[in-house]
Short mmCIF file of C-alpha atoms in Angstrom, two decimals:
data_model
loop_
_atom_site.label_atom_id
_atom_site.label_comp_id
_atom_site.label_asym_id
_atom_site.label_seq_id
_atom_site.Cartn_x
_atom_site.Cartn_y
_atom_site.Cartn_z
CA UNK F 1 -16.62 12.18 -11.54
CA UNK F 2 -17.84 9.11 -13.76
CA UNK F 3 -20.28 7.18 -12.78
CA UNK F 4 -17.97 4.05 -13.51
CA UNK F 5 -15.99 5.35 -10.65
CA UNK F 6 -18.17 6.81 -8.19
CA UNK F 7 -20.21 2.72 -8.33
CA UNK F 8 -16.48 1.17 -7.67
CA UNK F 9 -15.96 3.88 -4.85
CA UNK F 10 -19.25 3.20 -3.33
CA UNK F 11 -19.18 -1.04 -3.84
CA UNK F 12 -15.17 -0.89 -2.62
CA UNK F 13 -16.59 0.56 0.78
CA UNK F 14 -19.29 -1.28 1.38
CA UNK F 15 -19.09 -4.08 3.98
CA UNK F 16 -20.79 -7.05 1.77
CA UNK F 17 -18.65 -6.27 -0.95
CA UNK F 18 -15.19 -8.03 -0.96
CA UNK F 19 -12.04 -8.17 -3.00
CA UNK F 20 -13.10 -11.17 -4.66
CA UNK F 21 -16.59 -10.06 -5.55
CA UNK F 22 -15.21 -6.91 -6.73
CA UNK F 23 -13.32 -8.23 -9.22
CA UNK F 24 -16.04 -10.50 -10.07
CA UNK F 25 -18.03 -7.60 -10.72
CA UNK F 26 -16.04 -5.78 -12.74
CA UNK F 27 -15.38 -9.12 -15.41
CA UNK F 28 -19.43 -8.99 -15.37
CA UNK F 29 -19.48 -6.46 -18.93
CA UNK F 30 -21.45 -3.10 -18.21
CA UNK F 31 -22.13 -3.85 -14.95
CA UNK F 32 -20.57 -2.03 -13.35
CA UNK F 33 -21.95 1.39 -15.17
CA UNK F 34 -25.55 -0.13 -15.07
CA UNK F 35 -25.52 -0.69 -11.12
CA UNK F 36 -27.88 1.55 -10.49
CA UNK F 37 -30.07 0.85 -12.68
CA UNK F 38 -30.83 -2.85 -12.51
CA UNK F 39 -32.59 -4.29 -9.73
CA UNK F 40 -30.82 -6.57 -6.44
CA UNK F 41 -32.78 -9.08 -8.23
CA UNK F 42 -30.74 -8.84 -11.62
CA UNK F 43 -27.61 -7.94 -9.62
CA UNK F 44 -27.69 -11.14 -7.50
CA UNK F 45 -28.54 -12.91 -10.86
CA UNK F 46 -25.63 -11.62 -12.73
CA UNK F 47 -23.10 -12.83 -10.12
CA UNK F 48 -24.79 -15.67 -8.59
CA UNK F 49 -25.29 -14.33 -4.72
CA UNK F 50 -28.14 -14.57 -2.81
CA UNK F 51 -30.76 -11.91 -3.34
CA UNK F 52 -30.04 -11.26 0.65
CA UNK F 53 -26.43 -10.25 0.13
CA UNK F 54 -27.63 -8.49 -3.03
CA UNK F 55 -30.42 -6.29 -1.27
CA UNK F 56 -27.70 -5.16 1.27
CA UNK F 57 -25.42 -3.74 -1.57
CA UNK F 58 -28.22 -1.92 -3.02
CA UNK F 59 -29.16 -0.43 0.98
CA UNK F 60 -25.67 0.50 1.36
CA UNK F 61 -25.46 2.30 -2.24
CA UNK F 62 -28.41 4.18 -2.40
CA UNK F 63 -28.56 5.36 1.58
CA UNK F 64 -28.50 9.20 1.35
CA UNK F 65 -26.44 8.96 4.39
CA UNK F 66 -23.52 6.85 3.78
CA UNK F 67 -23.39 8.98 -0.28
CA UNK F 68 -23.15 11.86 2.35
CA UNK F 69 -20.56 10.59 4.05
CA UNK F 70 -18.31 9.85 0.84
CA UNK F 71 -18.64 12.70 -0.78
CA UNK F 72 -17.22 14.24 2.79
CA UNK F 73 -14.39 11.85 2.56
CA UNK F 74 -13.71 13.04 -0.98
CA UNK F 75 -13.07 16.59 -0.16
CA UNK F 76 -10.46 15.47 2.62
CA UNK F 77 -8.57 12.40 0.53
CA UNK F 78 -7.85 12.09 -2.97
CA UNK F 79 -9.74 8.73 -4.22
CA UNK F 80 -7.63 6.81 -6.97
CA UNK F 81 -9.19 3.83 -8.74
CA UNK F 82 -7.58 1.17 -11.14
CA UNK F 83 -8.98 2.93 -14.19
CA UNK F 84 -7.40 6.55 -13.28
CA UNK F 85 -4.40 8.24 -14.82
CA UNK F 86 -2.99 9.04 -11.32
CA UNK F 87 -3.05 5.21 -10.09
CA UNK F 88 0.79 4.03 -9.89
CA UNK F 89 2.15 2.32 -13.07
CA UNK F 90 3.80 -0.30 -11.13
CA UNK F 91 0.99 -1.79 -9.37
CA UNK F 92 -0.57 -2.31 -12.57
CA UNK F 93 1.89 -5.16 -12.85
CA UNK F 94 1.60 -7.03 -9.81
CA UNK F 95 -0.62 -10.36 -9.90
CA UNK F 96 -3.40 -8.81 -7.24
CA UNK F 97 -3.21 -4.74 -7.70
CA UNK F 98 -5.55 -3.04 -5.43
CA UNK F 99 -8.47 -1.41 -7.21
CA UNK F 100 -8.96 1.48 -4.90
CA UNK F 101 -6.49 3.69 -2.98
CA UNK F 102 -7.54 6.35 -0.69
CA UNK F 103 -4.31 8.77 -0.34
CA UNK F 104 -3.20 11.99 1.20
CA UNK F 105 -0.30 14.06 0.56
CA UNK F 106 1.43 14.81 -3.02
CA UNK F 107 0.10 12.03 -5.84
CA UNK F 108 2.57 13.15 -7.95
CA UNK F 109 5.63 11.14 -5.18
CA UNK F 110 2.95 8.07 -6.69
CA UNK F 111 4.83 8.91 -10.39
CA UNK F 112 8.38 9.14 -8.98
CA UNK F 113 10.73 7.09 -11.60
CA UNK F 114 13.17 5.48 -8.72
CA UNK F 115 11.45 3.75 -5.79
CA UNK F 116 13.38 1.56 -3.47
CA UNK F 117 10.84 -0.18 -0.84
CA UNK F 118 12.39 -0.53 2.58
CA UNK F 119 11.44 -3.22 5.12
CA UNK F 120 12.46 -4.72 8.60
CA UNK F 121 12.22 -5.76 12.05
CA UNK F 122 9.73 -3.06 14.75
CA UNK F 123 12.45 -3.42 17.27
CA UNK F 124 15.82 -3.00 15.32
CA UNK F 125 19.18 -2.57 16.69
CA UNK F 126 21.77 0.34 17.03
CA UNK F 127 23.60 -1.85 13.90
CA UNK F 128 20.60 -1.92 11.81
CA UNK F 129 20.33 1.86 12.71
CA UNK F 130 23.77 2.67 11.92
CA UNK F 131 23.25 0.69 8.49
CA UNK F 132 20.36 3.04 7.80
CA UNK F 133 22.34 5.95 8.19
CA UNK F 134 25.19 5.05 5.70
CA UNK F 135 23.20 3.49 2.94
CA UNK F 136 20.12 5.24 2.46
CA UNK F 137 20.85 8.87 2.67
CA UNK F 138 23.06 8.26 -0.45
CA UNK F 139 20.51 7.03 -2.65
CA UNK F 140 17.98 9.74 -1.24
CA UNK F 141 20.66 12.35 -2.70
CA UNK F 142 20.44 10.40 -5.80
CA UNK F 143 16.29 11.18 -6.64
CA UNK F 144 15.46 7.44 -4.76
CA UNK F 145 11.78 7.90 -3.31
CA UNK F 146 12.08 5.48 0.12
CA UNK F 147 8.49 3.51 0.03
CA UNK F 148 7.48 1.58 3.49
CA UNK F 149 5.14 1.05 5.36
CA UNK F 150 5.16 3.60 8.86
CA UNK F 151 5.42 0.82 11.33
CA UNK F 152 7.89 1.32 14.34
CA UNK F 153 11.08 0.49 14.02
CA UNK F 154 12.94 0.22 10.52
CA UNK F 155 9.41 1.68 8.59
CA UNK F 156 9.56 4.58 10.34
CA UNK F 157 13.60 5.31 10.23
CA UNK F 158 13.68 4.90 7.09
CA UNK F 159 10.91 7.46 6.52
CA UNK F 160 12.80 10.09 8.58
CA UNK F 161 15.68 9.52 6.41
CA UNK F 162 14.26 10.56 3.33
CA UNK F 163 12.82 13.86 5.30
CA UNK F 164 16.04 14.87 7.03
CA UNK F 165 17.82 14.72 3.63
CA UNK F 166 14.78 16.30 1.56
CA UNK F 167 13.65 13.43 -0.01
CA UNK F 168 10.42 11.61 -1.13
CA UNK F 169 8.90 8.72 0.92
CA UNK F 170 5.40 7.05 0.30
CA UNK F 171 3.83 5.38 3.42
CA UNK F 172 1.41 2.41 2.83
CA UNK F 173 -0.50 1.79 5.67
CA UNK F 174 -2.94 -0.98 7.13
CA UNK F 175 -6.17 0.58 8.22
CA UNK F 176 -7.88 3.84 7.18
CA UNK F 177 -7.28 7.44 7.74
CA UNK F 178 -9.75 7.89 10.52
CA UNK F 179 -7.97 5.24 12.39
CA UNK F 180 -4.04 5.76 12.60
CA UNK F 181 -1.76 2.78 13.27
CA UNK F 182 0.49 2.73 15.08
CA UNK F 183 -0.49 5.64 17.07
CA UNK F 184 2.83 6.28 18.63
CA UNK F 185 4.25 8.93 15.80
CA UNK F 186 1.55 11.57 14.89
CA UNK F 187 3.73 14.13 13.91
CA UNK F 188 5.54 11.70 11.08
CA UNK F 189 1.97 11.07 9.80
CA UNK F 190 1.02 14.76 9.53
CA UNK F 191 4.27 15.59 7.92
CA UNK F 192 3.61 12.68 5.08
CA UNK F 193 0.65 13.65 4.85
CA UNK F 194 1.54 17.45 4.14
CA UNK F 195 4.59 17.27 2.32
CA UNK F 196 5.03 13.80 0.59
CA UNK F 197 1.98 10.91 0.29
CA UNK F 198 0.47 8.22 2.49
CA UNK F 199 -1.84 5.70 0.86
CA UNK F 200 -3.73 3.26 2.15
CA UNK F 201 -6.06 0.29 0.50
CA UNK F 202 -9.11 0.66 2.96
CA UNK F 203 -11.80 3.08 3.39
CA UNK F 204 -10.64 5.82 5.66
CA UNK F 205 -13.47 4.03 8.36
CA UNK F 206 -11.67 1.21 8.00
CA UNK F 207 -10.20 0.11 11.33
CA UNK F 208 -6.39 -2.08 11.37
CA UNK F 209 -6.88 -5.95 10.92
CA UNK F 210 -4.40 -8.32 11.44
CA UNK F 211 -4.68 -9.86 8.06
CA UNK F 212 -4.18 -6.26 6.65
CA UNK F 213 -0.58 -6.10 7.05
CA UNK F 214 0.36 -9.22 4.69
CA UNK F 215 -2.40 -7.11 2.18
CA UNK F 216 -0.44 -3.93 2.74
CA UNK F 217 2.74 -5.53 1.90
CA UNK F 218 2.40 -6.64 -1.25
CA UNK F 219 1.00 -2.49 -1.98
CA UNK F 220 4.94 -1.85 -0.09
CA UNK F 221 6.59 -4.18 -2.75
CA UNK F 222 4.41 -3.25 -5.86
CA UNK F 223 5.31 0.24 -6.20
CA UNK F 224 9.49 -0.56 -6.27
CA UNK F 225 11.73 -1.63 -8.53
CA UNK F 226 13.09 -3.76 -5.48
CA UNK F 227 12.82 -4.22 -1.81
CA UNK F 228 15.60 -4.18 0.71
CA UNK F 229 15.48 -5.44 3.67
CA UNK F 230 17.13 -4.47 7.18
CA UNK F 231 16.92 -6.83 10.43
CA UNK F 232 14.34 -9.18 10.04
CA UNK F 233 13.30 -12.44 11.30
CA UNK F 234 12.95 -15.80 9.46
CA UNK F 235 8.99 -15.79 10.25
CA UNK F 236 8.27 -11.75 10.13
CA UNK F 237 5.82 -9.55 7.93
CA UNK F 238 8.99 -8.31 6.05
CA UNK F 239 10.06 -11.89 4.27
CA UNK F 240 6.36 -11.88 4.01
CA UNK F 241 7.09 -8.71 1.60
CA UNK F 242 9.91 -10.55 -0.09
CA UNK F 243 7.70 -13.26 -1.31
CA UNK F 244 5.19 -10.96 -2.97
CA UNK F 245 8.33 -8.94 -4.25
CA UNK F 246 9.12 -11.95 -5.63
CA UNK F 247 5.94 -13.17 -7.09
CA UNK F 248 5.77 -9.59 -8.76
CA UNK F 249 9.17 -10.26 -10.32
CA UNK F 250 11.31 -7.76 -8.34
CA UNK F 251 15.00 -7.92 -7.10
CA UNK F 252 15.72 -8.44 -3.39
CA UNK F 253 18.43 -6.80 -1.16
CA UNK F 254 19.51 -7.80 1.83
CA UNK F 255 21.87 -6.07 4.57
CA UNK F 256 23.71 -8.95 6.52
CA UNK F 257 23.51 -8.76 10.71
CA UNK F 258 25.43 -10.02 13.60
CA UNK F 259 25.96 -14.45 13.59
CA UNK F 260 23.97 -15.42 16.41
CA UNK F 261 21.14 -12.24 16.26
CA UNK F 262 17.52 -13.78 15.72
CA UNK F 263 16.95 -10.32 13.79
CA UNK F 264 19.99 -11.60 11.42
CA UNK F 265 18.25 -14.80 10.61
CA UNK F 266 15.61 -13.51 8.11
CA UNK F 267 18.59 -11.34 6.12
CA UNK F 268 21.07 -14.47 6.02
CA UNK F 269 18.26 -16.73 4.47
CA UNK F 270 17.10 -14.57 2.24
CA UNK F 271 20.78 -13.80 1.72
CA UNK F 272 21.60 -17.69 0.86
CA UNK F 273 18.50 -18.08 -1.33
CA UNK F 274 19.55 -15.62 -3.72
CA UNK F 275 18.66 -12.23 -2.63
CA UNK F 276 21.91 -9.38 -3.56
CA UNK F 277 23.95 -8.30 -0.01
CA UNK F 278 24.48 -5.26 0.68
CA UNK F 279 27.68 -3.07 1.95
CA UNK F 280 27.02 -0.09 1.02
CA UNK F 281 24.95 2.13 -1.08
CA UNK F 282 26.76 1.42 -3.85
CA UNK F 283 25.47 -2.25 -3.99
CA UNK F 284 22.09 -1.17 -4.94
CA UNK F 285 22.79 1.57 -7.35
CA UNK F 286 25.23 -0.83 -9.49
CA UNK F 287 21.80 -3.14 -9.43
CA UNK F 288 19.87 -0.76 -10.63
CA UNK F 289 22.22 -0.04 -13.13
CA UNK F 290 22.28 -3.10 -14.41
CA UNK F 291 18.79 -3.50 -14.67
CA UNK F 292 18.20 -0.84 -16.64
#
């Protein structure tokens, strides 16, 4: 391992470390290969942080204990950083690409050339179930790897689809290994885990935070060519999604729901402002087609 990656493995898990100060770090030249062997002093000089936030960095990095504990980690989860040859082409694109992702599973589903992300309401009905059924197990057949992000409801659905029809799927998750959520499907985890890839941006200690779900999504949206989107509500985590899918310059599907269903609302908007409605399975392949 380089040392230019085992300092951004070591910084990216330590608690006084954040995104911002990461990347600060890393548009600091040579500093990041020097860390250990300049002084707090020179390190809270270079990036203009107290010498208290500083000294904690360096306690963090150079406790025998916590080095113990990574190098543990490493044997059980495949560590990809920014600067690897494994880390997914399309994030490289998006406006705020995660430096560090901690995965398990099959790195080569990260190198898959047709990804379709698929996002949607926790509590979806027997229509948006029904929908599932007819449009994604054709594209499945058709090489699609189904990216999302193993909540309940349409994340999870859509993840059995592309196992029941021998598929790929990628799961992006909001918390660390060590702490599974949601708990309620253990045996989907271990089976992406085995036979396809989950991938998370936070240190497998890392416990869920509310604010990592919006963080998560944007991981969910990065790695497709487009996002579709199944039963969702006008102010839900999924048009959430569509915004960063947006900002990242991807194409947005929508399937349309029953008038008068709250979990229709999100679809028809995004529907009316431009996103492409789908029927059928056939909707998204002839967009795909035409994009490339």
């Amino acid at each position: 391992m380089t040392v230019l990656k085992e300092n951004l493995i070591a910084l990216h898990e330590c608690p006084q470390v954040t995104r911002s100060l990461l990347r600060k770090i890393l548009s600091v030249n040579d500093l990041l290969p020097s860390l250990r062997q300049i002084t707090p002093e020179q390190f809270a000089e270079a990036l203009k942080i107290p010498i208290s936030r500083s000294s904690k960095i360096y306690q963090f990095i150079t406790n025998p204990y916590i080095m113990k504990k990574l190098d543990k980690n490493r044997t059980n989860y495949h560590y990809i950083t920014y600067y690897d040859k494994q880390y997914p082409p399309s994030l490289r694109t998006i406006p705020d690409p995660p430096l560090m992702l901690y995965a398990r599973g099959n790195i080569q589903h990260l190198h898959t050339p047709l990804n379709l992300s698929v996002v949607g309401t926790r509590t979806p009905s027997h229509y948006a179930f029904s929908a599932m059924n007819k449009i994604l197990p054709p594209l499945v057949q058709a090489n699609f790897t189904i990216v999302s992000g193993m909540a309940k409801g349409i994340d999870q659905h859509a993840h059995k689809i592309a196992l029941g029809h021998n598929g790929k799927t990628i799961a992006v998750i909001g918390s660390g290994f060590h702490h599974l959520y949601p708990k309620n499907h253990q045996q989907l985890f271990d089976n992406l885990a085995k036979n396809h890839i989950i991938i998370s941006e936070y240190p497998p200690d890392q416990p869920p935070k509310k604010y990592h779900f919006p963080e998560r999504n944007r991981i969910i949206s990065g790695l497709s060519e487009a996002t579709l989107v199944i039963e969702a509500r006008v102010r839900s985590g999924s048009l959430i999604t569509v915004d960063q899918a947006l900002e990242q310059g991807r194409d947005i599907y929508a399937v349309p729901g029953p008038v008068g269903a709250s979990t229709s609302e999100g679809c028809h908007h995004i529907i009316q402002q431009g996103a492409r409605l789908v029927q059928s399975y056939e909707d998204i392949l002839e967009g795909y087609c035409e994009k490339n």
